[in-house]
PDB file of C-alpha atoms in Angstrom:
ATOM      1  CA  UNK P 978      -2.690 -44.420-220.395  1.00  0.00           C
ATOM      2  CA  UNK P 979      -4.906 -41.224-221.068  1.00  0.00           C
ATOM      3  CA  UNK P 980      -6.574 -41.462-217.613  1.00  0.00           C
ATOM      4  CA  UNK P 981      -2.445 -40.826-216.869  1.00  0.00           C
ATOM      5  CA  UNK P 982      -2.264 -37.974-218.747  1.00  0.00           C
ATOM      6  CA  UNK P 983      -4.799 -36.468-217.154  1.00  0.00           C
ATOM      7  CA  UNK P 984      -4.630 -36.564-213.871  1.00  0.00           C
ATOM      8  CA  UNK P 985      -1.221 -35.104-212.412  1.00  0.00           C
ATOM      9  CA  UNK P 986      -2.084 -37.713-208.844  1.00  0.00           C
ATOM     10  CA  UNK P 987      -1.903 -40.649-211.097  1.00  0.00           C
ATOM     11  CA  UNK P 988       1.091 -39.807-213.409  1.00  0.00           C
ATOM     12  CA  UNK P 989       2.767 -39.390-210.198  1.00  0.00           C
ATOM     13  CA  UNK P 990       1.842 -42.745-208.689  1.00  0.00           C
ATOM     14  CA  UNK P 991       2.799 -44.264-212.811  1.00  0.00           C
ATOM     15  CA  UNK P 992       5.843 -42.081-213.571  1.00  0.00           C
ATOM     16  CA  UNK P 993       8.015 -42.733-209.794  1.00  0.00           C
ATOM     17  CA  UNK P 994      11.129 -40.624-211.984  1.00  0.00           C
ATOM     18  CA  UNK P 995      14.349 -40.451-213.246  1.00  0.00           C
ATOM     19  CA  UNK P 996      17.493 -41.720-212.141  1.00  0.00           C
ATOM     20  CA  UNK P 997      20.134 -39.324-213.928  1.00  0.00           C
ATOM     21  CA  UNK P 998      23.887 -40.858-214.036  1.00  0.00           C
ATOM     22  CA  UNK P 999      27.242 -39.722-215.193  1.00  0.00           C
ATOM     23  CA  UNK P1000      29.709 -41.281-217.210  1.00  0.00           C
ATOM     24  CA  UNK P1001      33.865 -39.977-218.039  1.00  0.00           C
ATOM     25  CA  UNK P1002      34.948 -39.888-221.229  1.00  0.00           C
ATOM     26  CA  UNK P1003      37.898 -40.681-219.799  1.00  0.00           C
ATOM     27  CA  UNK P1004      39.629 -42.584-216.142  1.00  0.00           C
ATOM     28  CA  UNK P1005      39.214 -38.337-214.500  1.00  0.00           C
ATOM     29  CA  UNK P1006      36.474 -38.255-212.105  1.00  0.00           C
ATOM     30  CA  UNK P1007      34.350 -36.082-211.827  1.00  0.00           C
ATOM     31  CA  UNK P1008      31.152 -34.374-210.799  1.00  0.00           C
ATOM     32  CA  UNK P1009      28.525 -32.560-212.021  1.00  0.00           C
ATOM     33  CA  UNK P1010      26.053 -30.750-210.440  1.00  0.00           C
ATOM     34  CA  UNK P1011      21.990 -29.922-211.848  1.00  0.00           C
ATOM     35  CA  UNK P1012      20.656 -27.369-209.133  1.00  0.00           C
ATOM     36  CA  UNK P1013      16.961 -28.089-209.585  1.00  0.00           C
ATOM     37  CA  UNK P1014      15.636 -25.411-206.944  1.00  0.00           C
ATOM     38  CA  UNK P1015      13.233 -22.767-208.367  1.00  0.00           C
ATOM     39  CA  UNK P1016      15.089 -20.189-207.552  1.00  0.00           C
ATOM     40  CA  UNK P1017      17.798 -20.947-210.147  1.00  0.00           C
ATOM     41  CA  UNK P1018      15.140 -20.989-212.911  1.00  0.00           C
ATOM     42  CA  UNK P1019      14.625 -17.078-214.121  1.00  0.00           C
ATOM     43  CA  UNK P1020      11.373 -15.518-214.084  1.00  0.00           C
ATOM     44  CA  UNK P1021       9.688 -17.124-217.228  1.00  0.00           C
ATOM     45  CA  UNK P1022      10.320 -20.276-216.674  1.00  0.00           C
ATOM     46  CA  UNK P1023       9.940 -19.665-212.311  1.00  0.00           C
ATOM     47  CA  UNK P1024       8.483 -23.228-211.474  1.00  0.00           C
ATOM     48  CA  UNK P1025      10.338 -27.170-212.239  1.00  0.00           C
ATOM     49  CA  UNK P1026       9.024 -29.087-214.229  1.00  0.00           C
ATOM     50  CA  UNK P1027       8.609 -32.244-216.061  1.00  0.00           C
ATOM     51  CA  UNK P1028       7.172 -31.127-219.516  1.00  0.00           C
ATOM     52  CA  UNK P1029       5.632 -34.220-221.942  1.00  0.00           C
ATOM     53  CA  UNK P1030       5.042 -33.288-225.432  1.00  0.00           C
ATOM     54  CA  UNK P1031       2.489 -34.842-227.130  1.00  0.00           C
ATOM     55  CA  UNK P1032       1.732 -35.306-231.044  1.00  0.00           C
ATOM     56  CA  UNK P1033      -1.125 -37.035-232.475  1.00  0.00           C
ATOM     57  CA  UNK P1034      -0.529 -39.271-236.029  1.00  0.00           C
ATOM     58  CA  UNK P1035       1.929 -38.584-238.721  1.00  0.00           C
ATOM     59  CA  UNK P1036      -0.158 -36.050-241.479  1.00  0.00           C
ATOM     60  CA  UNK P1037      -2.843 -35.134-238.661  1.00  0.00           C
ATOM     61  CA  UNK P1038      -1.519 -31.636-237.624  1.00  0.00           C
ATOM     62  CA  UNK P1039      -4.812 -30.720-235.881  1.00  0.00           C
ATOM     63  CA  UNK P1040      -3.919 -31.180-232.414  1.00  0.00           C
ATOM     64  CA  UNK P1041      -0.460 -30.490-230.583  1.00  0.00           C
ATOM     65  CA  UNK P1042      -0.621 -30.632-226.675  1.00  0.00           C
ATOM     66  CA  UNK P1043       2.298 -30.014-223.843  1.00  0.00           C
ATOM     67  CA  UNK P1044       1.592 -31.664-220.292  1.00  0.00           C
ATOM     68  CA  UNK P1045       3.448 -29.641-217.889  1.00  0.00           C
ATOM     69  CA  UNK P1046       3.883 -32.131-214.131  1.00  0.00           C
ATOM     70  CA  UNK P1047       5.209 -30.539-210.393  1.00  0.00           C
ATOM     71  CA  UNK P1048       8.199 -32.732-210.334  1.00  0.00           C
ATOM     72  CA  UNK P1049       9.334 -33.638-206.703  1.00  0.00           C
ATOM     73  CA  UNK P1050      13.107 -33.924-206.616  1.00  0.00           C
ATOM     74  CA  UNK P1051      14.689 -36.446-204.415  1.00  0.00           C
ATOM     75  CA  UNK P1052      18.566 -36.236-204.493  1.00  0.00           C
ATOM     76  CA  UNK P1053      20.778 -39.819-203.856  1.00  0.00           C
ATOM     77  CA  UNK P1054      24.759 -39.376-203.778  1.00  0.00           C
ATOM     78  CA  UNK P1055      27.179 -41.701-202.733  1.00  0.00           C
ATOM     79  CA  UNK P1056      30.406 -41.057-201.746  1.00  0.00           C
ATOM     80  CA  UNK P1057      33.653 -42.392-201.773  1.00  0.00           C
ATOM     81  CA  UNK P1058      35.826 -41.236-199.285  1.00  0.00           C
ATOM     82  CA  UNK P1059      39.466 -42.492-200.059  1.00  0.00           C
ATOM     83  CA  UNK P1060      42.250 -41.521-197.582  1.00  0.00           C
ATOM     84  CA  UNK P1061      44.592 -44.397-197.867  1.00  0.00           C
ATOM     85  CA  UNK P1062      48.020 -42.810-197.116  1.00  0.00           C
ATOM     86  CA  UNK P1063      47.380 -39.324-196.709  1.00  0.00           C
ATOM     87  CA  UNK P1064      47.081 -37.055-193.089  1.00  0.00           C
ATOM     88  CA  UNK P1065      44.497 -37.223-192.561  1.00  0.00           C
ATOM     89  CA  UNK P1066      43.616 -41.274-192.205  1.00  0.00           C
ATOM     90  CA  UNK P1067      46.956 -40.420-189.531  1.00  0.00           C
ATOM     91  CA  UNK P1068      44.316 -37.996-188.157  1.00  0.00           C
ATOM     92  CA  UNK P1069      41.008 -40.236-188.204  1.00  0.00           C
ATOM     93  CA  UNK P1070      43.608 -43.034-186.584  1.00  0.00           C
ATOM     94  CA  UNK P1071      44.955 -40.143-183.793  1.00  0.00           C
ATOM     95  CA  UNK P1072      42.842 -37.589-182.840  1.00  0.00           C
ATOM     96  CA  UNK P1073      45.498 -35.673-181.324  1.00  0.00           C
ATOM     97  CA  UNK P1074      47.283 -35.735-184.810  1.00  0.00           C
ATOM     98  CA  UNK P1075      44.161 -32.742-184.647  1.00  0.00           C
ATOM     99  CA  UNK P1076      46.168 -30.105-182.406  1.00  0.00           C
ATOM    100  CA  UNK P1077      48.282 -29.950-185.145  1.00  0.00           C
ATOM    101  CA  UNK P1078      46.540 -29.908-187.936  1.00  0.00           C
ATOM    102  CA  UNK P1079      42.253 -30.513-189.292  1.00  0.00           C
ATOM    103  CA  UNK P1080      40.246 -30.920-191.894  1.00  0.00           C
ATOM    104  CA  UNK P1081      37.156 -30.380-193.885  1.00  0.00           C
ATOM    105  CA  UNK P1082      35.344 -32.859-196.460  1.00  0.00           C
ATOM    106  CA  UNK P1083      32.390 -32.352-197.937  1.00  0.00           C
ATOM    107  CA  UNK P1084      30.243 -34.597-199.234  1.00  0.00           C
ATOM    108  CA  UNK P1085      29.558 -36.979-196.297  1.00  0.00           C
ATOM    109  CA  UNK P1086      33.506 -36.791-195.238  1.00  0.00           C
ATOM    110  CA  UNK P1087      35.890 -35.544-192.008  1.00  0.00           C
ATOM    111  CA  UNK P1088      34.462 -32.114-189.790  1.00  0.00           C
ATOM    112  CA  UNK P1089      36.279 -30.527-187.287  1.00  0.00           C
ATOM    113  CA  UNK P1090      34.843 -30.610-184.221  1.00  0.00           C
ATOM    114  CA  UNK P1091      35.577 -28.519-181.466  1.00  0.00           C
ATOM    115  CA  UNK P1092      34.340 -28.482-177.728  1.00  0.00           C
ATOM    116  CA  UNK P1093      33.264 -24.996-176.355  1.00  0.00           C
ATOM    117  CA  UNK P1094      31.935 -27.036-172.877  1.00  0.00           C
ATOM    118  CA  UNK P1095      34.013 -24.471-171.599  1.00  0.00           C
ATOM    119  CA  UNK P1096      32.777 -21.242-172.669  1.00  0.00           C
ATOM    120  CA  UNK P1097      30.245 -22.543-169.409  1.00  0.00           C
ATOM    121  CA  UNK P1098      32.748 -20.823-166.299  1.00  0.00           C
ATOM    122  CA  UNK P1099      31.668 -18.020-168.151  1.00  0.00           C
ATOM    123  CA  UNK P1100      28.041 -18.087-166.919  1.00  0.00           C
ATOM    124  CA  UNK P1101      27.453 -14.981-164.342  1.00  0.00           C
ATOM    125  CA  UNK P1102      29.156 -12.853-167.910  1.00  0.00           C
ATOM    126  CA  UNK P1103      27.484 -10.435-170.713  1.00  0.00           C
ATOM    127  CA  UNK P1104      28.697 -11.893-174.006  1.00  0.00           C
ATOM    128  CA  UNK P1105      29.661  -8.917-176.495  1.00  0.00           C
ATOM    129  CA  UNK P1106      30.507 -10.916-178.368  1.00  0.00           C
ATOM    130  CA  UNK P1107      32.461 -14.330-179.852  1.00  0.00           C
ATOM    131  CA  UNK P1108      34.415 -15.106-182.660  1.00  0.00           C
ATOM    132  CA  UNK P1109      36.198 -17.791-183.523  1.00  0.00           C
ATOM    133  CA  UNK P1110      39.608 -17.650-186.206  1.00  0.00           C
ATOM    134  CA  UNK P1111      40.887 -20.547-188.176  1.00  0.00           C
ATOM    135  CA  UNK P1112      43.831 -20.500-190.283  1.00  0.00           C
ATOM    136  CA  UNK P1113      44.207 -22.188-193.355  1.00  0.00           C
ATOM    137  CA  UNK P1114      47.050 -24.393-193.680  1.00  0.00           C
ATOM    138  CA  UNK P1115      47.759 -24.230-196.979  1.00  0.00           C
ATOM    139  CA  UNK P1116      47.909 -21.388-199.697  1.00  0.00           C
ATOM    140  CA  UNK P1117      44.521 -20.648-201.878  1.00  0.00           C
ATOM    141  CA  UNK P1118      44.437 -21.676-205.044  1.00  0.00           C
ATOM    142  CA  UNK P1119      47.569 -24.260-204.684  1.00  0.00           C
ATOM    143  CA  UNK P1120      45.115 -27.409-205.275  1.00  0.00           C
ATOM    144  CA  UNK P1121      43.025 -26.446-208.720  1.00  0.00           C
ATOM    145  CA  UNK P1122      39.536 -27.713-207.633  1.00  0.00           C
ATOM    146  CA  UNK P1123      40.260 -28.663-204.532  1.00  0.00           C
ATOM    147  CA  UNK P1124      41.351 -24.943-203.839  1.00  0.00           C
ATOM    148  CA  UNK P1125      39.172 -24.485-199.295  1.00  0.00           C
ATOM    149  CA  UNK P1126      36.332 -23.640-199.730  1.00  0.00           C
ATOM    150  CA  UNK P1127      35.307 -19.826-199.899  1.00  0.00           C
ATOM    151  CA  UNK P1128      32.590 -20.014-196.934  1.00  0.00           C
ATOM    152  CA  UNK P1129      32.893 -21.911-193.647  1.00  0.00           C
ATOM    153  CA  UNK P1130      29.412 -23.089-191.777  1.00  0.00           C
ATOM    154  CA  UNK P1131      29.057 -24.330-188.317  1.00  0.00           C
ATOM    155  CA  UNK P1132      26.252 -27.025-187.176  1.00  0.00           C
ATOM    156  CA  UNK P1133      25.637 -28.484-183.504  1.00  0.00           C
ATOM    157  CA  UNK P1134      24.336 -31.983-182.173  1.00  0.00           C
ATOM    158  CA  UNK P1135      20.204 -31.055-181.430  1.00  0.00           C
ATOM    159  CA  UNK P1136      18.586 -33.511-179.166  1.00  0.00           C
ATOM    160  CA  UNK P1137      17.175 -35.966-181.906  1.00  0.00           C
ATOM    161  CA  UNK P1138      20.726 -36.526-183.054  1.00  0.00           C
ATOM    162  CA  UNK P1139      20.386 -34.228-186.922  1.00  0.00           C
ATOM    163  CA  UNK P1140      22.990 -31.394-186.887  1.00  0.00           C
ATOM    164  CA  UNK P1141      22.165 -27.476-187.073  1.00  0.00           C
ATOM    165  CA  UNK P1142      23.338 -24.706-188.513  1.00  0.00           C
ATOM    166  CA  UNK P1143      24.144 -22.503-185.274  1.00  0.00           C
ATOM    167  CA  UNK P1144      21.847 -18.902-184.610  1.00  0.00           C
ATOM    168  CA  UNK P1145      24.322 -17.146-186.320  1.00  0.00           C
ATOM    169  CA  UNK P1146      24.402 -18.503-189.555  1.00  0.00           C
ATOM    170  CA  UNK P1147      20.745 -19.413-189.261  1.00  0.00           C
ATOM    171  CA  UNK P1148      19.654 -15.904-189.153  1.00  0.00           C
ATOM    172  CA  UNK P1149      21.715 -15.063-192.330  1.00  0.00           C
ATOM    173  CA  UNK P1150      20.110 -17.756-194.265  1.00  0.00           C
ATOM    174  CA  UNK P1151      16.695 -17.263-193.189  1.00  0.00           C
ATOM    175  CA  UNK P1152      16.872 -13.352-194.344  1.00  0.00           C
ATOM    176  CA  UNK P1153      19.166 -14.558-197.563  1.00  0.00           C
ATOM    177  CA  UNK P1154      21.632 -11.890-196.084  1.00  0.00           C
ATOM    178  CA  UNK P1155      25.764 -12.296-198.077  1.00  0.00           C
ATOM    179  CA  UNK P1156      27.475 -14.796-195.400  1.00  0.00           C
ATOM    180  CA  UNK P1157      30.847 -12.561-196.239  1.00  0.00           C
ATOM    181  CA  UNK P1158      29.857  -9.825-195.007  1.00  0.00           C
ATOM    182  CA  UNK P1159      28.571 -10.449-191.687  1.00  0.00           C
ATOM    183  CA  UNK P1160      30.061 -14.430-191.000  1.00  0.00           C
ATOM    184  CA  UNK P1161      34.045 -13.583-192.742  1.00  0.00           C
ATOM    185  CA  UNK P1162      35.485 -15.226-195.730  1.00  0.00           C
ATOM    186  CA  UNK P1163      38.136 -16.968-196.570  1.00  0.00           C
ATOM    187  CA  UNK P1164      40.853 -14.060-196.712  1.00  0.00           C
ATOM    188  CA  UNK P1165      44.311 -14.787-199.916  1.00  0.00           C
ATOM    189  CA  UNK P1166      46.868 -11.823-198.141  1.00  0.00           C
ATOM    190  CA  UNK P1167      45.826 -13.535-194.657  1.00  0.00           C
ATOM    191  CA  UNK P1168      45.809 -16.329-195.446  1.00  0.00           C
ATOM    192  CA  UNK P1169      42.379 -16.911-192.732  1.00  0.00           C
ATOM    193  CA  UNK P1170      38.932 -17.206-192.538  1.00  0.00           C
ATOM    194  CA  UNK P1171      38.110 -13.634-191.549  1.00  0.00           C
ATOM    195  CA  UNK P1172      35.621 -11.561-190.883  1.00  0.00           C
ATOM    196  CA  UNK P1173      35.923  -8.539-193.380  1.00  0.00           C
ATOM    197  CA  UNK P1174      36.840  -5.534-191.863  1.00  0.00           C
TER     198      UNK P1174
ATOM    199  CA  UNK D1237      33.397 -16.991-187.630  1.00  0.00           C
ATOM    200  CA  UNK D1238      30.984 -15.270-185.069  1.00  0.00           C
ATOM    201  CA  UNK D1239      29.383 -17.461-183.345  1.00  0.00           C
ATOM    202  CA  UNK D1240      28.575 -15.092-180.766  1.00  0.00           C
ATOM    203  CA  UNK D1241      24.722 -16.151-180.215  1.00  0.00           C
ATOM    204  CA  UNK D1242      25.333 -19.492-180.276  1.00  0.00           C
ATOM    205  CA  UNK D1243      27.643 -19.617-177.321  1.00  0.00           C
ATOM    206  CA  UNK D1244      24.514 -17.210-175.603  1.00  0.00           C
ATOM    207  CA  UNK D1245      22.971 -20.666-176.232  1.00  0.00           C
ATOM    208  CA  UNK D1246      25.926 -22.613-174.910  1.00  0.00           C
ATOM    209  CA  UNK D1247      26.092 -20.697-171.663  1.00  0.00           C
ATOM    210  CA  UNK D1248      21.887 -20.400-171.555  1.00  0.00           C
ATOM    211  CA  UNK D1249      21.379 -24.099-171.923  1.00  0.00           C
ATOM    212  CA  UNK D1250      23.066 -26.381-170.199  1.00  0.00           C
ATOM    213  CA  UNK D1251      21.671 -29.137-172.535  1.00  0.00           C
ATOM    214  CA  UNK D1252      22.477 -28.200-175.657  1.00  0.00           C
ATOM    215  CA  UNK D1253      26.266 -30.093-177.205  1.00  0.00           C
ATOM    216  CA  UNK D1254      29.054 -28.436-176.929  1.00  0.00           C
ATOM    217  CA  UNK D1255      30.887 -29.499-179.880  1.00  0.00           C
ATOM    218  CA  UNK D1256      30.811 -27.567-182.688  1.00  0.00           C
ATOM    219  CA  UNK D1257      31.135 -28.709-186.251  1.00  0.00           C
ATOM    220  CA  UNK D1258      33.473 -27.085-188.875  1.00  0.00           C
ATOM    221  CA  UNK D1259      32.071 -27.509-191.904  1.00  0.00           C
ATOM    222  CA  UNK D1260      31.492 -26.298-195.752  1.00  0.00           C
ATOM    223  CA  UNK D1261      28.474 -24.127-197.027  1.00  0.00           C
ATOM    224  CA  UNK D1262      26.637 -26.350-199.680  1.00  0.00           C
ATOM    225  CA  UNK D1263      28.550 -29.706-198.308  1.00  0.00           C
ATOM    226  CA  UNK D1264      26.650 -31.580-200.931  1.00  0.00           C
ATOM    227  CA  UNK D1265      26.726 -29.340-204.291  1.00  0.00           C
ATOM    228  CA  UNK D1266      30.846 -28.275-204.167  1.00  0.00           C
ATOM    229  CA  UNK D1267      34.167 -30.993-203.814  1.00  0.00           C
ATOM    230  CA  UNK D1268      36.180 -27.943-202.050  1.00  0.00           C
ATOM    231  CA  UNK D1269      37.741 -29.123-198.627  1.00  0.00           C
ATOM    232  CA  UNK D1270      39.813 -27.345-196.152  1.00  0.00           C
ATOM    233  CA  UNK D1271      43.233 -28.314-194.028  1.00  0.00           C
ATOM    234  CA  UNK D1272      43.354 -25.769-190.907  1.00  0.00           C
ATOM    235  CA  UNK D1273      46.086 -25.242-188.611  1.00  0.00           C
ATOM    236  CA  UNK D1274      45.141 -27.112-184.518  1.00  0.00           C
ATOM    237  CA  UNK D1275      43.789 -24.921-181.654  1.00  0.00           C
ATOM    238  CA  UNK D1276      48.098 -26.084-180.602  1.00  0.00           C
ATOM    239  CA  UNK D1277      49.847 -25.558-183.673  1.00  0.00           C
ATOM    240  CA  UNK D1278      53.367 -23.110-182.887  1.00  0.00           C
ATOM    241  CA  UNK D1279      51.936 -20.881-185.066  1.00  0.00           C
ATOM    242  CA  UNK D1280      48.676 -20.215-186.683  1.00  0.00           C
ATOM    243  CA  UNK D1281      46.469 -21.979-183.782  1.00  0.00           C
ATOM    244  CA  UNK D1282      42.526 -21.798-183.948  1.00  0.00           C
ATOM    245  CA  UNK D1283      41.318 -19.364-181.410  1.00  0.00           C
ATOM    246  CA  UNK D1284      38.294 -18.014-179.745  1.00  0.00           C
ATOM    247  CA  UNK D1285      38.199 -14.927-178.837  1.00  0.00           C
ATOM    248  CA  UNK D1286      35.763 -13.764-176.069  1.00  0.00           C
ATOM    249  CA  UNK D1287      34.408 -10.099-175.412  1.00  0.00           C
ATOM    250  CA  UNK D1288      32.576  -9.574-172.368  1.00  0.00           C
ATOM    251  CA  UNK D1289      30.931  -7.621-169.663  1.00  0.00           C
ATOM    252  CA  UNK D1290      31.763  -8.845-166.052  1.00  0.00           C
ATOM    253  CA  UNK D1291      28.067  -8.930-164.260  1.00  0.00           C
TER     254      UNK D1291
END
């Protein structure tokens, strides 16, 4: 055990991690979030870490030590979507219904897919601006915590099958620029996702 | 939603997938979902507005 305390590598091999779970006090469903990113911490605690407080036998006050270990966090989530009897269930069975209403869910749920193949017909022209305008089909805030999100994103499928942010969003993320200023946010008045004028 | 650079990429690269996936920022953190009007909705169809210069 003494070796584990002195060697980060040995400690990480021995200590596989902690499992953090939740259980509701009533029957309601809920989510509880942790932000383990270093940016979520303040300037006094700039690094996420596991701290082990070490004391000696009772009565002996000659030694007090704190061991700190960097942690490599992993997130494993399991979300179960129950769409039985919903409009979404019907739309998933008959995608033509998506011509009228389309759905976006987080947590690995439904996504809206738009095929843009026709824009390739503009191949001989210079593109000045392309803006996708989508309208929210319910009043914002009418569904409590399940109100529409303030910000949508757009991804495309890479050759390997992974989804990647489109360049317009990737630039904002890499530059830490607020999305709303240049990309559009949900506008309550206009009931749509649009750019701030 | 500004997708100008993505549209330019689509035109430039014929092998690039033309499917655009709309999702939610902080997809794995927030339970908020959205219902949007589809492309053929009679009043509020989603639209792609492109401004271009003829070459």
